Coordinates of C-alpha atoms and ligand atoms in Angstrom, one line a residue:
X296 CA -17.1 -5.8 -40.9
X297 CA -14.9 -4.8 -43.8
X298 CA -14.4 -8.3 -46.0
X299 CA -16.8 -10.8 -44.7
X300 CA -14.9 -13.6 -46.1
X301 CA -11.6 -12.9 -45.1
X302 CA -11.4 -15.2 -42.0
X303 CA -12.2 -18.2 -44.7
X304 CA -9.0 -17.6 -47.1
X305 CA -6.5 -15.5 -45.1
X306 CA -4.8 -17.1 -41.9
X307 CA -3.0 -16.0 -39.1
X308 CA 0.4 -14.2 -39.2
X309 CA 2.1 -13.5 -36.4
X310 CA 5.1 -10.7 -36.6
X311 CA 6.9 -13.5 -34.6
X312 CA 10.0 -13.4 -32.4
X313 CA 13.7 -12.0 -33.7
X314 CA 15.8 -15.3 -34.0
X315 CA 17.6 -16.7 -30.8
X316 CA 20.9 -16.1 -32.2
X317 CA 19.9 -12.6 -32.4
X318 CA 17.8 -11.7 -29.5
X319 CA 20.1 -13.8 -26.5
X320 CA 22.7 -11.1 -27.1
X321 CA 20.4 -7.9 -25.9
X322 CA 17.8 -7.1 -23.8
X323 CA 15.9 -5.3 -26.7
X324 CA 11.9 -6.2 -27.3
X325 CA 12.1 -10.0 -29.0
X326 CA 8.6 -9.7 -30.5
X327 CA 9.0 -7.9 -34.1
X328 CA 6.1 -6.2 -36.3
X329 CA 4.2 -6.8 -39.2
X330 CA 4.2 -3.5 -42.1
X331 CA 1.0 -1.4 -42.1
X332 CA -0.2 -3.8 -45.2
X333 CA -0.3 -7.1 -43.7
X334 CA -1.4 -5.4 -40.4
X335 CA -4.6 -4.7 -42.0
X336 CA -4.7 -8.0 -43.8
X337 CA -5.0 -9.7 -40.6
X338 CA -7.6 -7.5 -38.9
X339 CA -9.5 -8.5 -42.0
X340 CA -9.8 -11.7 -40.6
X341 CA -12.3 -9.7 -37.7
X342 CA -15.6 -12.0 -38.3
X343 CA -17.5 -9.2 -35.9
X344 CA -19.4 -12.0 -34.6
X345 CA -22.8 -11.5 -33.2
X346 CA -21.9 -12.0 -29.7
X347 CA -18.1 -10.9 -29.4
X348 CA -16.9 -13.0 -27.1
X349 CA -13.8 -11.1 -27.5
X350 CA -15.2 -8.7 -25.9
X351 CA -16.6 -10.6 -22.7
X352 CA -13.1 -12.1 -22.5
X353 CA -11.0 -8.7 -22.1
X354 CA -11.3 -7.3 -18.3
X355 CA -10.9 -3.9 -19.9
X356 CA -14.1 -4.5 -22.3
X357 CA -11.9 -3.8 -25.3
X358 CA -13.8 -3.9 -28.5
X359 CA -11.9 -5.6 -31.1
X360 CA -14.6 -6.2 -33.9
X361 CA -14.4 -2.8 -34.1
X362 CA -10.6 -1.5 -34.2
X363 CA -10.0 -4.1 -36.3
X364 CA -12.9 -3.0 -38.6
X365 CA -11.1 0.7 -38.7
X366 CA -8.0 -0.9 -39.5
X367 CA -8.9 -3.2 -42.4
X368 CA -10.0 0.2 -43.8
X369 CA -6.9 2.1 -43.0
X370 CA -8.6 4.3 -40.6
X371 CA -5.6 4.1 -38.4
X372 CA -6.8 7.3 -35.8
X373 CA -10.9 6.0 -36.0
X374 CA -9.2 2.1 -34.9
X375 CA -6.5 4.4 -32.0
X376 CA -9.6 6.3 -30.7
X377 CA -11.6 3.3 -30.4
X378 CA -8.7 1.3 -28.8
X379 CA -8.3 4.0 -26.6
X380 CA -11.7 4.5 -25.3
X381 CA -11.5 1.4 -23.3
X382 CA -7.8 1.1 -22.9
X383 CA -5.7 4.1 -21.6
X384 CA -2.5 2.4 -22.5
X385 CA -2.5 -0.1 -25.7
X386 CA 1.3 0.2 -25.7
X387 CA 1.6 -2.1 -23.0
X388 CA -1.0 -4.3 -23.5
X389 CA -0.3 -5.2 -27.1
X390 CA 3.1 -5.8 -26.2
X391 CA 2.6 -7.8 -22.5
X392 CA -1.3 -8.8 -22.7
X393 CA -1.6 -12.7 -22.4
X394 CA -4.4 -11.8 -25.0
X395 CA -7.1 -13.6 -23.4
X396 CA -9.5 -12.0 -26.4
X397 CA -7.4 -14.4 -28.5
X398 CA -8.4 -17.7 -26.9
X399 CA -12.3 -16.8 -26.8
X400 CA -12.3 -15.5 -30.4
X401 CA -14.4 -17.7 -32.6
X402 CA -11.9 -18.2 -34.8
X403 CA -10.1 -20.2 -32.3
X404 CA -12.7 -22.1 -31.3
X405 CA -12.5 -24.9 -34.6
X406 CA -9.6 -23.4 -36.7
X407 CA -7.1 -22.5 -33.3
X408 CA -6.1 -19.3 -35.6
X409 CA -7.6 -16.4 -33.7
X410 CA -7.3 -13.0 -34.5
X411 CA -3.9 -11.6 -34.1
X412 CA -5.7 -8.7 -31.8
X413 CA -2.9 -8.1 -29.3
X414 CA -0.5 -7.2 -31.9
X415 CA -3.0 -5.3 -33.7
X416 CA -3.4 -3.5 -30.4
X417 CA 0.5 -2.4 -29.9
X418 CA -0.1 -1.7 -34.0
X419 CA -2.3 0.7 -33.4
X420 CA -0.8 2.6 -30.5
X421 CA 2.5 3.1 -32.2
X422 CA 1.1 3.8 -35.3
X423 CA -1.1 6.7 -33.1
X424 CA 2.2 8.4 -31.8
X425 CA 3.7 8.3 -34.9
X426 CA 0.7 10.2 -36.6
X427 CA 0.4 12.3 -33.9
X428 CA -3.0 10.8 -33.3
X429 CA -2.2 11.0 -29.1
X430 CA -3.1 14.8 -27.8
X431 CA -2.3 16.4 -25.1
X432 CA -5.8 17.1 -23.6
X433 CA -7.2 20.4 -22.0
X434 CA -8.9 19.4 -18.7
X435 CA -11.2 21.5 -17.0
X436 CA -10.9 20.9 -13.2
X437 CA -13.1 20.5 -10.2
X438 CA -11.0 21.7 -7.6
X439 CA -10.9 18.1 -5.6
X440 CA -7.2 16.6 -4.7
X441 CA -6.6 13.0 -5.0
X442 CA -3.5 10.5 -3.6
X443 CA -2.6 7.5 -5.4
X444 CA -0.1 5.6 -3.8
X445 CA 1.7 3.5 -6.3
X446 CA 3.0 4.1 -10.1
X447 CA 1.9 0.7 -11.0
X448 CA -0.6 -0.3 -14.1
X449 CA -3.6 0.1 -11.7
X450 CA -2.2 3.3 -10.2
X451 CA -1.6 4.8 -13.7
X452 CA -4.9 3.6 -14.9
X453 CA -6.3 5.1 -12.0
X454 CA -5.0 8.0 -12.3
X455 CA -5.1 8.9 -16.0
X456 CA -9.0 8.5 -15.6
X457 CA -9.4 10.7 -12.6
X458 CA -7.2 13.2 -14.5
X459 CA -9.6 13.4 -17.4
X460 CA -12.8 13.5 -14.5
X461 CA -10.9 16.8 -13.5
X462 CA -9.3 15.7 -10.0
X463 CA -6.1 17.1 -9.1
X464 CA -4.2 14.4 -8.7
X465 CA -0.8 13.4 -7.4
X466 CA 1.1 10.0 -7.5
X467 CA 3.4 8.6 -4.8
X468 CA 5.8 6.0 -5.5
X469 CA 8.6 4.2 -3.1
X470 CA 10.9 4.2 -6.2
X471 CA 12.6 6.4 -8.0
X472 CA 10.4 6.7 -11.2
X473 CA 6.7 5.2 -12.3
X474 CA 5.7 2.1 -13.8
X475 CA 5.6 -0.6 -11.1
X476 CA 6.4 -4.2 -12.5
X477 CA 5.8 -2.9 -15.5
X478 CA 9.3 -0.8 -15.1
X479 CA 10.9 -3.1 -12.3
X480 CA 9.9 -6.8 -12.9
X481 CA 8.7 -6.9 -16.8
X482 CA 12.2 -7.5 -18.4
X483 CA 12.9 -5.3 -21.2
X484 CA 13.0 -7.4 -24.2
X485 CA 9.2 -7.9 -23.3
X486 CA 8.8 -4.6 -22.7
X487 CA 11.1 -1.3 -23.7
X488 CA 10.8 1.1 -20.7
X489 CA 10.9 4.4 -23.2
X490 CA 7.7 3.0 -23.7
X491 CA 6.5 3.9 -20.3
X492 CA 8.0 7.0 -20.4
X493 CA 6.6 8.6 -23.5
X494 CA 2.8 8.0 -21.8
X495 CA 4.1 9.5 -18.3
X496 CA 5.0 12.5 -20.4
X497 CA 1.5 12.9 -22.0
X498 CA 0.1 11.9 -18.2
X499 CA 2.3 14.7 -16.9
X500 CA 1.9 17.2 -19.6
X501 CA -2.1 16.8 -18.9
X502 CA -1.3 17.7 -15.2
X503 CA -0.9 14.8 -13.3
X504 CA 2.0 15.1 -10.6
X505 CA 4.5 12.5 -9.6
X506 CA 6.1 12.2 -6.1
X507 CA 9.0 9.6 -6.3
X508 CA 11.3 8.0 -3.7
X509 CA 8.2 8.6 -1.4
X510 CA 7.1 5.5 0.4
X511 CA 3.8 6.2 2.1
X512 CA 2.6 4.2 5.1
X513 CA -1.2 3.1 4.6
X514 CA -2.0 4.2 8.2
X515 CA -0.3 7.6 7.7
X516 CA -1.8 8.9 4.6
X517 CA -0.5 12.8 3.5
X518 CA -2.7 15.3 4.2
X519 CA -4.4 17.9 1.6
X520 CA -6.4 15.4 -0.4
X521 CA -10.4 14.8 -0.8
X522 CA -9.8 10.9 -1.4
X523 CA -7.0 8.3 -1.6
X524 CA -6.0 5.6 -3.7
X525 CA -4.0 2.6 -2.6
X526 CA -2.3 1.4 -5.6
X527 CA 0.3 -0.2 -3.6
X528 CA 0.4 -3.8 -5.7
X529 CA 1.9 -7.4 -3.4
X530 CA 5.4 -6.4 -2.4
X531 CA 5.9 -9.8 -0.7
X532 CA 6.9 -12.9 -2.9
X533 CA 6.3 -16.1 -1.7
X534 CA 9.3 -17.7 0.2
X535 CA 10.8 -21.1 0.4
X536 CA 12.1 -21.7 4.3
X537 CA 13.3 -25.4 3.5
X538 CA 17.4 -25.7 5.2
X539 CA 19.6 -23.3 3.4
X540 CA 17.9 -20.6 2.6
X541 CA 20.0 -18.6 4.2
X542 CA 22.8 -19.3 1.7
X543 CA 24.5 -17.0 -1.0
X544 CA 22.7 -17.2 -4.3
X545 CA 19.6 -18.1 -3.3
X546 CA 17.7 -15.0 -4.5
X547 CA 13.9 -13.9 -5.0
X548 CA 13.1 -13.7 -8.7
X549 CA 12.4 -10.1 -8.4
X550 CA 16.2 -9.3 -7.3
X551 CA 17.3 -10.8 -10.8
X552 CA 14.6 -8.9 -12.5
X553 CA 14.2 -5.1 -10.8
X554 CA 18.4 -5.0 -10.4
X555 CA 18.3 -6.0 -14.8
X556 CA 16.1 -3.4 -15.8
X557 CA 17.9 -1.1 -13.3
X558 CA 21.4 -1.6 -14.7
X559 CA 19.5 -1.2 -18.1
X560 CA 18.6 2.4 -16.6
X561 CA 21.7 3.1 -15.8
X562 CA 21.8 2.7 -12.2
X563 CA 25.1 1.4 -11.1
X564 CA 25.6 -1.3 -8.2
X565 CA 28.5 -2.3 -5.7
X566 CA 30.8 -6.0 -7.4
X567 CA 28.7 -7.7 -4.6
X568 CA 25.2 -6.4 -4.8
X569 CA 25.3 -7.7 -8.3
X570 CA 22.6 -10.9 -9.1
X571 CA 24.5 -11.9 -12.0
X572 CA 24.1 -15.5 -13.8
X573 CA 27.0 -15.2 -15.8
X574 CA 28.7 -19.0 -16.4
X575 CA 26.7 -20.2 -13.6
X576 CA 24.5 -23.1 -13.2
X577 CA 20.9 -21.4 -12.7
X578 CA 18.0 -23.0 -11.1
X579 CA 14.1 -21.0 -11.2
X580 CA 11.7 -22.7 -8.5
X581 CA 8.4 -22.2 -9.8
X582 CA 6.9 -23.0 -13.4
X583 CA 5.2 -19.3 -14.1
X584 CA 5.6 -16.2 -16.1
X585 CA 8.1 -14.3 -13.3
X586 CA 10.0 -18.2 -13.5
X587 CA 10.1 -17.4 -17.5
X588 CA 11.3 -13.9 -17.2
X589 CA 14.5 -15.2 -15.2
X590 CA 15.2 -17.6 -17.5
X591 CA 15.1 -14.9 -20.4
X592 CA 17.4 -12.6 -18.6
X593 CA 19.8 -15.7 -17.0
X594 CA 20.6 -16.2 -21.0
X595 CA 21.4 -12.9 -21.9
X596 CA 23.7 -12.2 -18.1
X597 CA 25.8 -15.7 -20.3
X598 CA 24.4 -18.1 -18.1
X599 CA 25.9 -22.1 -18.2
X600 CA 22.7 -23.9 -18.0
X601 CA 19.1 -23.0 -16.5
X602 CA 16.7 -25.5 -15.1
X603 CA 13.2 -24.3 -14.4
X604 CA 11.4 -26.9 -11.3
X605 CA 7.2 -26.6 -10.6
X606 CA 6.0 -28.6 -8.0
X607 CA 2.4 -29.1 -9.9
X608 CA 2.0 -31.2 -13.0
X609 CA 2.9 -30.6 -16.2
X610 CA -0.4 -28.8 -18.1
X611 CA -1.7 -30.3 -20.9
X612 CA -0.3 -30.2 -23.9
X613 CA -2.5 -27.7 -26.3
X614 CA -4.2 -26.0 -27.9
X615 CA -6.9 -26.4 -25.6
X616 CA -8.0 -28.7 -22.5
X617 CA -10.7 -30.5 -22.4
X618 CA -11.2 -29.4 -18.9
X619 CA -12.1 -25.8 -19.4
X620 CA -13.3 -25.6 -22.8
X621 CA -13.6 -22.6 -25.5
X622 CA -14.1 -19.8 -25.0
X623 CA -12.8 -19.4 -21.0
X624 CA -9.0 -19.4 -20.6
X625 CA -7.3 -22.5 -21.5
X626 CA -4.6 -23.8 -19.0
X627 CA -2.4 -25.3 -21.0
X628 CA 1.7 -25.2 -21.4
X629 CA 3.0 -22.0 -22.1
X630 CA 5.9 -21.6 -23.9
X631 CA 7.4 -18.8 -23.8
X632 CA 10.2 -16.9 -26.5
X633 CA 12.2 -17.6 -23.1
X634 CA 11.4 -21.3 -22.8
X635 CA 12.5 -21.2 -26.8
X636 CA 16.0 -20.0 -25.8
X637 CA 17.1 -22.9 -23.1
X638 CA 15.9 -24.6 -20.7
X639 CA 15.3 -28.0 -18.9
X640 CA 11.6 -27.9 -17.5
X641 CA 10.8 -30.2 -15.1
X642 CA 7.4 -30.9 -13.1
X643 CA 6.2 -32.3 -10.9
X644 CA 9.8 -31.4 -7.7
X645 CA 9.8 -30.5 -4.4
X646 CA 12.1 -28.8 -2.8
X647 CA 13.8 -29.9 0.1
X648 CA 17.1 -28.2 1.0
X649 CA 19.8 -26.0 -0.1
X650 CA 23.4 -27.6 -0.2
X651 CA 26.1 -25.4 -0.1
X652 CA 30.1 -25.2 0.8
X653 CA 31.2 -22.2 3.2
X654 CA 28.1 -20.4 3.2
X655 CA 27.5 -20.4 -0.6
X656 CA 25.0 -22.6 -2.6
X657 CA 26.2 -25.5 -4.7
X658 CA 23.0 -27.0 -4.8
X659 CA 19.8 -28.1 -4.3
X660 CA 18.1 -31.1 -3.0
X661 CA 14.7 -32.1 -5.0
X662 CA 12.3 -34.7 -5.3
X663 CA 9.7 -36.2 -7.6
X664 CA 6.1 -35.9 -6.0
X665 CA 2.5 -37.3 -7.7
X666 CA -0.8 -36.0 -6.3
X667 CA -3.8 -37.6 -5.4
X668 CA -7.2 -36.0 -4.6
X669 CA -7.9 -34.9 -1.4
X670 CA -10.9 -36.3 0.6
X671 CA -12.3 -32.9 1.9
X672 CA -12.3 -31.8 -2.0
X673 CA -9.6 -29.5 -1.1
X674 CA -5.9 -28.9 -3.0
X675 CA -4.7 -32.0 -3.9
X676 CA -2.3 -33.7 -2.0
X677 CA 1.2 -34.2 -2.4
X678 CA 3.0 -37.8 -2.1
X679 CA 6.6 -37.6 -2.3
X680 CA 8.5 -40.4 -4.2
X681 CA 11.1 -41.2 -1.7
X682 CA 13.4 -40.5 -4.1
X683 CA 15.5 -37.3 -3.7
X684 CA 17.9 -35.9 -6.3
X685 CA 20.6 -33.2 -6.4
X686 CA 20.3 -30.7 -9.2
X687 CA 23.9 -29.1 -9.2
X688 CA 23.3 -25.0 -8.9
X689 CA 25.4 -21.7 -8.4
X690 CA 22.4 -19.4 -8.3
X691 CA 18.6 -19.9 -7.3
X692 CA 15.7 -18.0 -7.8
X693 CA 12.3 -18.4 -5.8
X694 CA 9.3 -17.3 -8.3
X695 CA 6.7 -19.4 -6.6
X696 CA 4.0 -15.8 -6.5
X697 CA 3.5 -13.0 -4.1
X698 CA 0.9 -13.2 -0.8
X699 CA -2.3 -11.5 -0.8
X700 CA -1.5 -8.2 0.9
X701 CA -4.1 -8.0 4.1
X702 CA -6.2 -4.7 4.4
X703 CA -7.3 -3.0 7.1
X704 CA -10.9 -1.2 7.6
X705 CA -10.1 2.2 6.0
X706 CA -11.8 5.7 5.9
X707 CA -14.5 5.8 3.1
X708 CA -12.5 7.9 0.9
X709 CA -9.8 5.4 0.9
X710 CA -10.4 2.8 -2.2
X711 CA -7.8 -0.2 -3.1
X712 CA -7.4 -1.2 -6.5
X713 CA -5.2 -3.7 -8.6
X714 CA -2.9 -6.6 -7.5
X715 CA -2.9 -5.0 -3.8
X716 CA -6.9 -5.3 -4.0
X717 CA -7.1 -8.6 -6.0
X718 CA -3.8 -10.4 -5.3
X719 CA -0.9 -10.8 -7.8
X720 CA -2.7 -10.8 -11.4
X721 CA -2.3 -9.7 -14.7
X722 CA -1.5 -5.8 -16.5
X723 CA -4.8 -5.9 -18.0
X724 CA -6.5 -6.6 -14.9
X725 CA -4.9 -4.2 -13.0
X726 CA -6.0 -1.9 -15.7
X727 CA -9.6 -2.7 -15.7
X728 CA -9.4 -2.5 -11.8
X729 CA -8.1 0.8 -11.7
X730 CA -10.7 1.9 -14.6
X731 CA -13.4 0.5 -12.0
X732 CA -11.8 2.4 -8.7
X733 CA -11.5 5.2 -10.5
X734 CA -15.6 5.6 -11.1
X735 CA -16.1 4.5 -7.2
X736 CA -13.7 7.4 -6.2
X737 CA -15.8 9.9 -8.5
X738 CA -19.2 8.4 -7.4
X739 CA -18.4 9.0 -3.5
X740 CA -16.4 12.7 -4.3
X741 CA -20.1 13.3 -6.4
X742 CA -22.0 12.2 -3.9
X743 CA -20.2 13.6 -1.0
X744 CA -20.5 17.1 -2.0
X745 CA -21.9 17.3 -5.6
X746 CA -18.4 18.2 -6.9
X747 CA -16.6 16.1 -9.4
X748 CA -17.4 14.6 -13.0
X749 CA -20.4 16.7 -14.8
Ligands
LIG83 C1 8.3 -10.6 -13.2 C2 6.9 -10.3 -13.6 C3 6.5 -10.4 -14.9 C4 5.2 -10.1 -15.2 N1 4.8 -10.2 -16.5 C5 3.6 -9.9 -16.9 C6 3.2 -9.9 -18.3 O1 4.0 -10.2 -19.1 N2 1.9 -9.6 -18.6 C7 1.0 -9.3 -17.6 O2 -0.2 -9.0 -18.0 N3 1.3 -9.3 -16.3 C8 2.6 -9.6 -15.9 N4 2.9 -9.5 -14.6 C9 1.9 -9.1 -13.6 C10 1.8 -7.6 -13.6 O3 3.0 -6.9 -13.7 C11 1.0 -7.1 -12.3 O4 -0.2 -7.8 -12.2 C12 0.7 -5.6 -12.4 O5 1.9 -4.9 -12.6 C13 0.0 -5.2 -11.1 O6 -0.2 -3.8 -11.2 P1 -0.3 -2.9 -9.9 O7 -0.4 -1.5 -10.3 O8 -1.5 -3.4 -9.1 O9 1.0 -3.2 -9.0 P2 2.5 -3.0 -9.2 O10 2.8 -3.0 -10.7 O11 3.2 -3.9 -8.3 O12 2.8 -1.5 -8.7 C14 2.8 -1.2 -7.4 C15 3.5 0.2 -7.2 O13 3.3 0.6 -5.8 C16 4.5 1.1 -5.3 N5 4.5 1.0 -3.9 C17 4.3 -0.1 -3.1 N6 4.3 0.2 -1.8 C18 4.4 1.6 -1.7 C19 4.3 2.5 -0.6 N7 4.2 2.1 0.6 N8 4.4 3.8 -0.9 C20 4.6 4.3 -2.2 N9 4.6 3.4 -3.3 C21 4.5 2.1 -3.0 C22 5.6 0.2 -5.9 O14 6.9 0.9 -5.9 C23 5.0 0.0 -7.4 O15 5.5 1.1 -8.2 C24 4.2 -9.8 -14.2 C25 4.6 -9.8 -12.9 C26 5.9 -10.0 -12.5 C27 6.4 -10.0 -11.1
LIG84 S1 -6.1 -5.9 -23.5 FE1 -5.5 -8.1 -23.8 S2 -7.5 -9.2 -23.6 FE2 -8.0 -7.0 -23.9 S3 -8.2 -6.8 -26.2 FE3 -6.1 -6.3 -25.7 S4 -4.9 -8.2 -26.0 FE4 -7.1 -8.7 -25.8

């Protein structure tokens, strides 16, 4: 612990967001950064409590206390290589963790000015492929072949690890280059795709091999390989079959979102394969993170208006709930550098039918609900008011989740890991989850033959 009495005189400083004016024009990265100075200033602030909660809280098992330590002292690489024994790819999770280190630290629990640890995170990692701190590695092999199907966090994470066990391995993905959502649902001015490609460079370089515009059917695995990975993440959102759907502009939030970052790539589209907000009245059904990310992008396509509609109540106001204290995950209102931009947010609507005029949408019908506990202890249940409204819209998109994909009873060399294992979740845990299948995939190779990890 470098300057035990930092976290008593220094507070928090967070790089904070470019300024609306600025950021709705592009879809560069909002968040900015701190200099190397004040960087180190805040990891000061590290109390390396006894029990790190911290470290309980990240699924990864990240150890903050300890990077942080490094980097109060300017050990930039010691803090990288620390960062990085735990986390293959601190680039994306200091720029698209929800940080839930942050909200167990202890310095959140009186004070509600936690360790800026994300930031210090993405810190760290650029300041490691700046220095040169991020080596291609020599691998010995073990002359065993593994599949991964899917390029997502889980099948990177997945993959990176087996790579440095020594398997040969080779990645399948349905689209034409790697990342998953972190490429084709994460909008760009949360996260810049050169980032992705830098690592898939290293990943490459240290010989892992990537099969795109493959889509692989579960039940017709390709042949050659000791073990397989199913990395496939929950390609189904959630839909809405109210009257109307069937009506032009009503959109899944992932059309907005995967055709963005495409266009951003460079791919080019047909005038009427084109999701585009632009001077249209936008409506987002569903109060979440993907609901957020449309809104984001809807501004900077010159969007008229956005409204955002949840059908649950409106979280509690923070910084924290008295209904799942310190130091679990608090579910409180988010507000997101999105939400800062524009938007009406409304809680507590159903939906109950698309309007539109000659096969196009004009708008939708909702109504205020309350909830009241439900008898067999289940989900609440919903009342509606009686009162329906019209909320005038040109353009709709569903980002109410994604079902649980349904497995059948594989081979044993067959393993499933992230959201496709675990249902739709977070970066970090599909991280951590691929770190996990990775050790059951060299455990059974070991096992099977004795070949594998030494
Ligand atoms: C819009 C949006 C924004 C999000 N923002 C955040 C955020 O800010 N922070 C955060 O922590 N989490 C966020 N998430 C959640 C996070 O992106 C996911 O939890 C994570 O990407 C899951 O990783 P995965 O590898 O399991 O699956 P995915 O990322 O979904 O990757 C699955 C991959 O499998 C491929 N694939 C699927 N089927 C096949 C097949 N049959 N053959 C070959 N390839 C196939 C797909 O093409 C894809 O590349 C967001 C999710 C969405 C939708
Ligand atoms: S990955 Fe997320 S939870 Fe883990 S240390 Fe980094 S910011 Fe915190």
């Amino acid at each position: 612990m470098g300057n035990p009495k930092a976290f008593l005189t220094i507070h928090r400083q967070e790089a904070g967001y470019r300024t609306i004016n600025d950021r709705i024009h592009d879809f560069s990265e909002v968040e900015q950064t701190l200099n190397a100075n004040d960087r180190k200033v805040q990891a000061s602030r590290c109390m390396d409590c006894g029990v790190p909660f911290c470290h309980w809280a990240c699924p990864l098992g990240n150890k903050p206390p300890e990077w942080n330590d490094a980097l109060y002292k300017g050990d930039w690489e010691s803090a990288y290589r620390l960062l990085n024994s735990t986390n293959d790819f601190p680039e994306f999770t200091g720029r698209v963790c929800p940080a839930l280190c942050e909200k167990s630290c202890v310095l959140n629990l009186t004070e509600h000015e936690p360790v800026t640890n994300r930031e210090n995170e993405a810190a760290i990692a650029e300041m490691a492929f700046k220095e040169n701190y991020v080596k291609i590695r020599e691998i010995p092999r073990n002359g065993r072949k593994v599949a991964v199907i899917g390029s997502g966090p889980s099948g990177l994470s997945v993959s990176n690890r087996l790579n440095m066990y020594g398997y040969d391995v080779t990645v399948f993905d349905k689209n034409e280059s790697a990342g998953g959502l972190l490429r084709f649902g994460i909008p760009n001015f949360k996260l810049n795709k050169a980032l992705i490609d830098r690592r898939l460079d290293i990943m490459e370089q240290e010989g892992i091999k990537f099969r795109y515009n493959s889509k692989v059917e579960v039940d017709n695995l390709p042949e050659g390989f000791d073990a397989y990975v199913i990395a496939t993440g929950t390609p189904d959102a959630r839909d809405l079959n109210v009257p109307g759907r069937e009506l032009k502009g009503v959109y899944f939030a992932l059309e907005l979102l995967s055709q963005q970052n495409r266009l951003l790539a460079g791919v080019r589209f047909d005038e009427d394969e084109l999701v585009n907000c632009k001077g249209k009245d936008v409506l987002i059904i569903g109060g979440g993170d993907t609901g957020s990310d449309c809104i984001g992008t809807a501004h900077r396509q010159g969007c008229k208006s956005v409204t955002q509609i949840e059908i649950m109540p409106k979280p509690p106001v923070g910084p924290e709930d008295p209904a799942n204290p310190w130091p679990s995950w608090p579910r409180i209102l988010k507000t997101t550098s999105s939400h800062e931009e524009g938007c009406v947010r409304r809680w507590d609507m159903n939906t109950n039918r698309f309007l539109g005029e000659n096969g196009k949408l004009s708008g939708v019908e909702v109504e205020s609900v309350s909830w009241k506990p439900n008898p067999d202890g289940g989900r609440p249940l919903m009342v509606k008011s009686g009162k329906p409204e019209i909320i005038k819209a040109d353009i709709v998109f569903l980002a109410m989740g994604f079902l649980r994909p349904k497995h059948s009873v594989y081979p044993s060399n067959v393993f499933v890991t992230g959201d496709s294992a675990n249902g739709s979740s977070l970066v970090v845990r599909a991280m951590a989850s691929g770190h996990d299948t990775a050790k059951a995939v060299d455990n059974f190779l070991r096992s099977s033959d004795g070949a594998g990890k030494e």
